[in-house]
Short mmCIF file of C-alpha atoms and ligand atoms in Angstrom, two decimals:
data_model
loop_
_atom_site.label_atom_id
_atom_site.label_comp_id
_atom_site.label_asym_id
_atom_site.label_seq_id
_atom_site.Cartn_x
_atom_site.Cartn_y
_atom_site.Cartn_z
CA UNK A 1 -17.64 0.22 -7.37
CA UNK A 2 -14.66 -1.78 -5.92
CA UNK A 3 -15.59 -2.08 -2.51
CA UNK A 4 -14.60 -5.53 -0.83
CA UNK A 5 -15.14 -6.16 2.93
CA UNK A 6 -13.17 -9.92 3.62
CA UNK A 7 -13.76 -10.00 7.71
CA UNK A 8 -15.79 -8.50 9.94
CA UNK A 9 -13.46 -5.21 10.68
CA UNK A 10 -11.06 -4.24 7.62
CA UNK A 11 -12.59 -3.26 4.26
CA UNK A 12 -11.16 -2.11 0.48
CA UNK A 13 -12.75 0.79 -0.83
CA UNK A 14 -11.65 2.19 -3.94
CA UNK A 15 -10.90 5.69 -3.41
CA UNK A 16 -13.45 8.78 -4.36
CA UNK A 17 -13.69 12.09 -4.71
CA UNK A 18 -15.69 12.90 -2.11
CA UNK A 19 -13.26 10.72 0.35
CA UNK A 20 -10.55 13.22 -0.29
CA UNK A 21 -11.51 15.34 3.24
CA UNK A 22 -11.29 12.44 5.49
CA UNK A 23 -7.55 11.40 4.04
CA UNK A 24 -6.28 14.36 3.97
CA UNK A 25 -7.31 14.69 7.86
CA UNK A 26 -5.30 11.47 8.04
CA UNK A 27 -2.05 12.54 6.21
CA UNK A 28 -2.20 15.71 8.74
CA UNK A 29 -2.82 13.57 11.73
CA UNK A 30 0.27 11.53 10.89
CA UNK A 31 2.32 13.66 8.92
CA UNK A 32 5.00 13.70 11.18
CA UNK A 33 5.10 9.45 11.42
CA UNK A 34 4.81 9.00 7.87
CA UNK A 35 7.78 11.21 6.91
CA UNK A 36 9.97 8.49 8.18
CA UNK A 37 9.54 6.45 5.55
CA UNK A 38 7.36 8.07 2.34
CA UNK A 39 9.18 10.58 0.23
CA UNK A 40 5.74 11.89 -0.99
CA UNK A 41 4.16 13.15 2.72
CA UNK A 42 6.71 16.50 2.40
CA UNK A 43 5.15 16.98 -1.24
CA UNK A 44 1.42 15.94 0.03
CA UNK A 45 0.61 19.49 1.89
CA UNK A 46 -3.39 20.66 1.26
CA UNK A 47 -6.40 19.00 -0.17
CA UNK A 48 -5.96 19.85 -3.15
CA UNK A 49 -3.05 17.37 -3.17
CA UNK A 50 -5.40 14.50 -1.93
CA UNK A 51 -7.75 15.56 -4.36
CA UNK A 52 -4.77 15.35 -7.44
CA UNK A 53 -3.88 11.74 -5.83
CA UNK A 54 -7.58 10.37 -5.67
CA UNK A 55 -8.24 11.61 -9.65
CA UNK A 56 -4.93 10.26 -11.24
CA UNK A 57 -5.72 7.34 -8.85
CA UNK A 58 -9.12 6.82 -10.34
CA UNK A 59 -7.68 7.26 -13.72
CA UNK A 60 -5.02 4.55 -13.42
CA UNK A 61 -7.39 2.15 -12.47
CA UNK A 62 -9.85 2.94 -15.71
CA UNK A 63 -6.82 2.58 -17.72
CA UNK A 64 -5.40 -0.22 -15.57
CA UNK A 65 -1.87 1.00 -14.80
CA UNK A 66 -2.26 0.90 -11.17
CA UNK A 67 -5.13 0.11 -8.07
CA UNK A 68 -5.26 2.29 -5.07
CA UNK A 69 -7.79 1.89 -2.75
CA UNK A 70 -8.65 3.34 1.24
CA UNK A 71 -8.43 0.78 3.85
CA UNK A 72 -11.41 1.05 6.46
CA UNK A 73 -11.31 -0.51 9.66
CA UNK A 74 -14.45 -0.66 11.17
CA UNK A 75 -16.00 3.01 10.20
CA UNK A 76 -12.67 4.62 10.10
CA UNK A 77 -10.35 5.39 7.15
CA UNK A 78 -6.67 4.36 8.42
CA UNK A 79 -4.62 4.12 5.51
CA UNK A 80 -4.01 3.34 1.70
CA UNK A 81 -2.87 0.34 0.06
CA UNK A 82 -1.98 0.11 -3.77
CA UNK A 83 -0.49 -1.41 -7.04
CA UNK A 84 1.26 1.63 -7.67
CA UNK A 85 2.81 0.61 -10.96
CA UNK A 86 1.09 -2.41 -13.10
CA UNK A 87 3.43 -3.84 -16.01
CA UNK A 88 0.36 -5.32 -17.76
CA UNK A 89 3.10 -6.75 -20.45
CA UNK A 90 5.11 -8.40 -18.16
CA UNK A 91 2.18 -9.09 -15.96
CA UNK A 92 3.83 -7.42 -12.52
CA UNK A 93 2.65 -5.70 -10.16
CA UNK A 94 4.48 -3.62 -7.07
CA UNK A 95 2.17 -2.99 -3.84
CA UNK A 96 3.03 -0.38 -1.61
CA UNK A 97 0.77 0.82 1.71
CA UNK A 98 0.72 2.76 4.73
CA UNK A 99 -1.40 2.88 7.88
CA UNK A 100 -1.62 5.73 10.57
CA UNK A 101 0.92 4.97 13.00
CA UNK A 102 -2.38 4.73 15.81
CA UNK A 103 -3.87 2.17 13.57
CA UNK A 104 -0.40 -0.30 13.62
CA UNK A 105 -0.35 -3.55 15.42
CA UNK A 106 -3.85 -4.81 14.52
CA UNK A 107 -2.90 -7.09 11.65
CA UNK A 108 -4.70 -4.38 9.19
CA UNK A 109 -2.42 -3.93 6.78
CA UNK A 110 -1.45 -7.98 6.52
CA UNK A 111 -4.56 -8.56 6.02
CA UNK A 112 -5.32 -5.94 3.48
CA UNK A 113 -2.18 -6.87 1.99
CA UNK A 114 -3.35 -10.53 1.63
CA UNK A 115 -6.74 -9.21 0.18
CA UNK A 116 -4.52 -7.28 -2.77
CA UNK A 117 -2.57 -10.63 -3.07
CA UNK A 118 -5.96 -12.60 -4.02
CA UNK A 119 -7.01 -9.54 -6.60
CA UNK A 120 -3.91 -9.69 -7.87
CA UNK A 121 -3.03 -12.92 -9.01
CA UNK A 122 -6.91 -13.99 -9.45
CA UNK A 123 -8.28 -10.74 -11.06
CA UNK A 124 -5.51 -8.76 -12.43
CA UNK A 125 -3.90 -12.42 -13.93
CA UNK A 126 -0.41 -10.78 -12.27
CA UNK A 127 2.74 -13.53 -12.71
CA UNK A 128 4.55 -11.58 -10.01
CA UNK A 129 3.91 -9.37 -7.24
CA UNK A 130 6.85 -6.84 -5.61
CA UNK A 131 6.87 -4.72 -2.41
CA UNK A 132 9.91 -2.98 -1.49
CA UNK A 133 11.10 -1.84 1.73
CA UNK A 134 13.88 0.33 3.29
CA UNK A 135 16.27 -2.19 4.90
CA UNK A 136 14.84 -0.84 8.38
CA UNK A 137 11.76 -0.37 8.28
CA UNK A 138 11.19 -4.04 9.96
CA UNK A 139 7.48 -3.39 10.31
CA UNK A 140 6.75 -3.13 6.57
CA UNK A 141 9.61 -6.12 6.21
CA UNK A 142 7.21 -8.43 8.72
CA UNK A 143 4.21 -7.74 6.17
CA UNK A 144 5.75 -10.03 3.11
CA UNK A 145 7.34 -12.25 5.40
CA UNK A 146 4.41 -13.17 6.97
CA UNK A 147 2.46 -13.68 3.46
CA UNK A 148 5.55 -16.08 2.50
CA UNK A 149 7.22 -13.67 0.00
CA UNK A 150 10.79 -14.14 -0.84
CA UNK A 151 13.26 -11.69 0.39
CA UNK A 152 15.02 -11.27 -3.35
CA UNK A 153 17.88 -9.00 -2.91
CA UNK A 154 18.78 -5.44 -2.33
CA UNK A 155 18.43 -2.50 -5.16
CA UNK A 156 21.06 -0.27 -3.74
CA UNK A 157 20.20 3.53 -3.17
CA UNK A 158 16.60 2.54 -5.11
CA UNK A 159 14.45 5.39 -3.72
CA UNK A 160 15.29 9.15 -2.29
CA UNK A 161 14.00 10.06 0.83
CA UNK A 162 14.15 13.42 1.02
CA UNK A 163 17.65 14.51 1.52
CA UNK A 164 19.35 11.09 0.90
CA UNK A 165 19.25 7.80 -1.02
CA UNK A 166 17.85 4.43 0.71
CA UNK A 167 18.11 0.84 -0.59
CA UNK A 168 15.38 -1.41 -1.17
CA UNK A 169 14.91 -4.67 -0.13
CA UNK A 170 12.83 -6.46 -3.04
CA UNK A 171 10.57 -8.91 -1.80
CA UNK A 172 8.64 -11.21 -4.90
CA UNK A 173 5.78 -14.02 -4.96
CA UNK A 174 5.50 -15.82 -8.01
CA UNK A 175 1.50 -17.12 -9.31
CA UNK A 176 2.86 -20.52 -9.24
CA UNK A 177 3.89 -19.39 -5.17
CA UNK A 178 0.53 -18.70 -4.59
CA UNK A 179 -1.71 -20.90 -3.36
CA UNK A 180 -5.34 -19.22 -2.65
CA UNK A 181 -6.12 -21.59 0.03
CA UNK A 182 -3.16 -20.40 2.34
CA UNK A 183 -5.19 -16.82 2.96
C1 LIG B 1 4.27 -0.65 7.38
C2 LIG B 1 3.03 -0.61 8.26
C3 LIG B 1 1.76 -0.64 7.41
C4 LIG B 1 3.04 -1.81 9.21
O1 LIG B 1 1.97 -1.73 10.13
P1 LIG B 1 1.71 -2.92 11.17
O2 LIG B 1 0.62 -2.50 12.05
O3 LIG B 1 3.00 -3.34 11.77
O4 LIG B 1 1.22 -4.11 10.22
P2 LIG B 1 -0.13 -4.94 10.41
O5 LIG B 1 -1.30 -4.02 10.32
O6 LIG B 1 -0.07 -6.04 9.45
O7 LIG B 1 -0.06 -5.45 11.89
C5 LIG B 1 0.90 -6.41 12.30
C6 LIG B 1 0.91 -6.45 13.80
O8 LIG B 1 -0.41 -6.79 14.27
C7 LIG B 1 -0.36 -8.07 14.94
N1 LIG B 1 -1.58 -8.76 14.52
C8 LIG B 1 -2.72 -8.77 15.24
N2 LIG B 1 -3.66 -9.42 14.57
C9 LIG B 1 -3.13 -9.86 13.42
C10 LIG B 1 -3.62 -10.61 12.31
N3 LIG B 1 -4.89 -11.04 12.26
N4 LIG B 1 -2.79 -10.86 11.26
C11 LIG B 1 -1.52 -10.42 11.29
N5 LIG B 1 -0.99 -9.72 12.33
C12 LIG B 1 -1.79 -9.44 13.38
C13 LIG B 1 0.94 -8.69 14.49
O9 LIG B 1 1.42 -9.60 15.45
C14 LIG B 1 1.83 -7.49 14.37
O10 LIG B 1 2.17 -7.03 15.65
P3 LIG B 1 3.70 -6.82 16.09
O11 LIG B 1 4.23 -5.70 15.27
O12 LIG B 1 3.60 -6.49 17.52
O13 LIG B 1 4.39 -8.12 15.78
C15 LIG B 1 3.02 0.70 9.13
O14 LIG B 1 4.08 0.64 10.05
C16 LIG B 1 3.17 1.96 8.29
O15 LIG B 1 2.23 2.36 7.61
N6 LIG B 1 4.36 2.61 8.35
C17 LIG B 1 4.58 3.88 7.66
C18 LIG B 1 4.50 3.79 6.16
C19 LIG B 1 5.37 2.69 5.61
O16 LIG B 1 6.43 2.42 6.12
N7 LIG B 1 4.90 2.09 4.52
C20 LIG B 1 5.64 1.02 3.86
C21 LIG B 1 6.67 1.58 2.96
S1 LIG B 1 7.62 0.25 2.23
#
């Protein structure tokens, strides 16, 4: 099982089928925060949709298209970080995450993000990691600009959030960036 605990309070789990109760109590408790910024929370609206997410989860990571896995801090589940699309021929990856809006401010999701960095480029043999981020949504902005990605450039009107179009901000590290020792 891919379960990786790199400090004493945050650690990777990938994500089961019998974990589905306790994030779904999570997307409810912060249903109304996440809709800000994730077009899937309005889709996302009993178990059963948690349970959908955790099995084609688990199946992308047999087949290796993509790597979600729960982020626990301390005993608590408090969010969900991911390679939600793997281009094993170009050897890319894009990460994408979330955290319940209580958890924020902790450094749990740099540091998870940091974790996912390592896998990445060390397990996974990625060339180039992505995360993309609404132009304001500075919190999710600080998270690769604190790793030392490079702000890229802007894919205009990239993703719909529910009734209109956002840009992205594409942020990239490159393996020959990345330097293990800096985590
Ligand atoms: C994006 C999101 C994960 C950012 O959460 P966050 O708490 O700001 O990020 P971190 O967990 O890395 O915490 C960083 C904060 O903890 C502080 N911190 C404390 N210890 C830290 C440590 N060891 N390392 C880094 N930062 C630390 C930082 O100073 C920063 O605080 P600040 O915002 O006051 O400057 C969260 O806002 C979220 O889930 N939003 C909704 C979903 C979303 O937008 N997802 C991204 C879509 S692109």
């Amino acid at each position: 099982m891919f379960r990786w605990r790199f400090d004493d309070e945050v650690e990777l789990r990938l994500l089961q089928m019998r974990n589905a109760p306790e994030l779904f109590a999570l997307v409810e408790a912060e249903r109304d925060f996440l809709y800000n910024w994730l077009p899937w929370v309005d889709h996302h609206r009993d178990i059963a949709d948690t349970e959908s997410f955790i099995r084609e989860a688990l199946e992308q990571f047999i087949l290796g298209d993509a790597v979600h896995v729960g982020i626990w801090y301390k005993a608590d589940l408090v969010g969900v970080i991911g390679y939600h699309r793997i281009d094993v021929v170009n050897q890319l990856g894009e990460l994408g995450y979330w955290l319940g809006e209580r958890s924020q401010g902790k450094g749990i999701m740099t540091r998870a993000c940091q974790a996912m960095v390592d896998y990445g480029f060390s397990d996974l043999k990625l060339n180039r990691i992505e995360i993309h981020c609404a132009p304001t949504n500075l919190r999710s902005r600080a998270i690769p600009e604190r790793l030392g990605f490079k702000e890229e450039g802007v894919l205009r009107q990239a993703e719909r959030l529910h009734d209109r179009f956002v840009d992205n901000i594409v942020y990239g590290m490159l393996a020959s960036d990345y330097s293990p020792d800096d985590s």
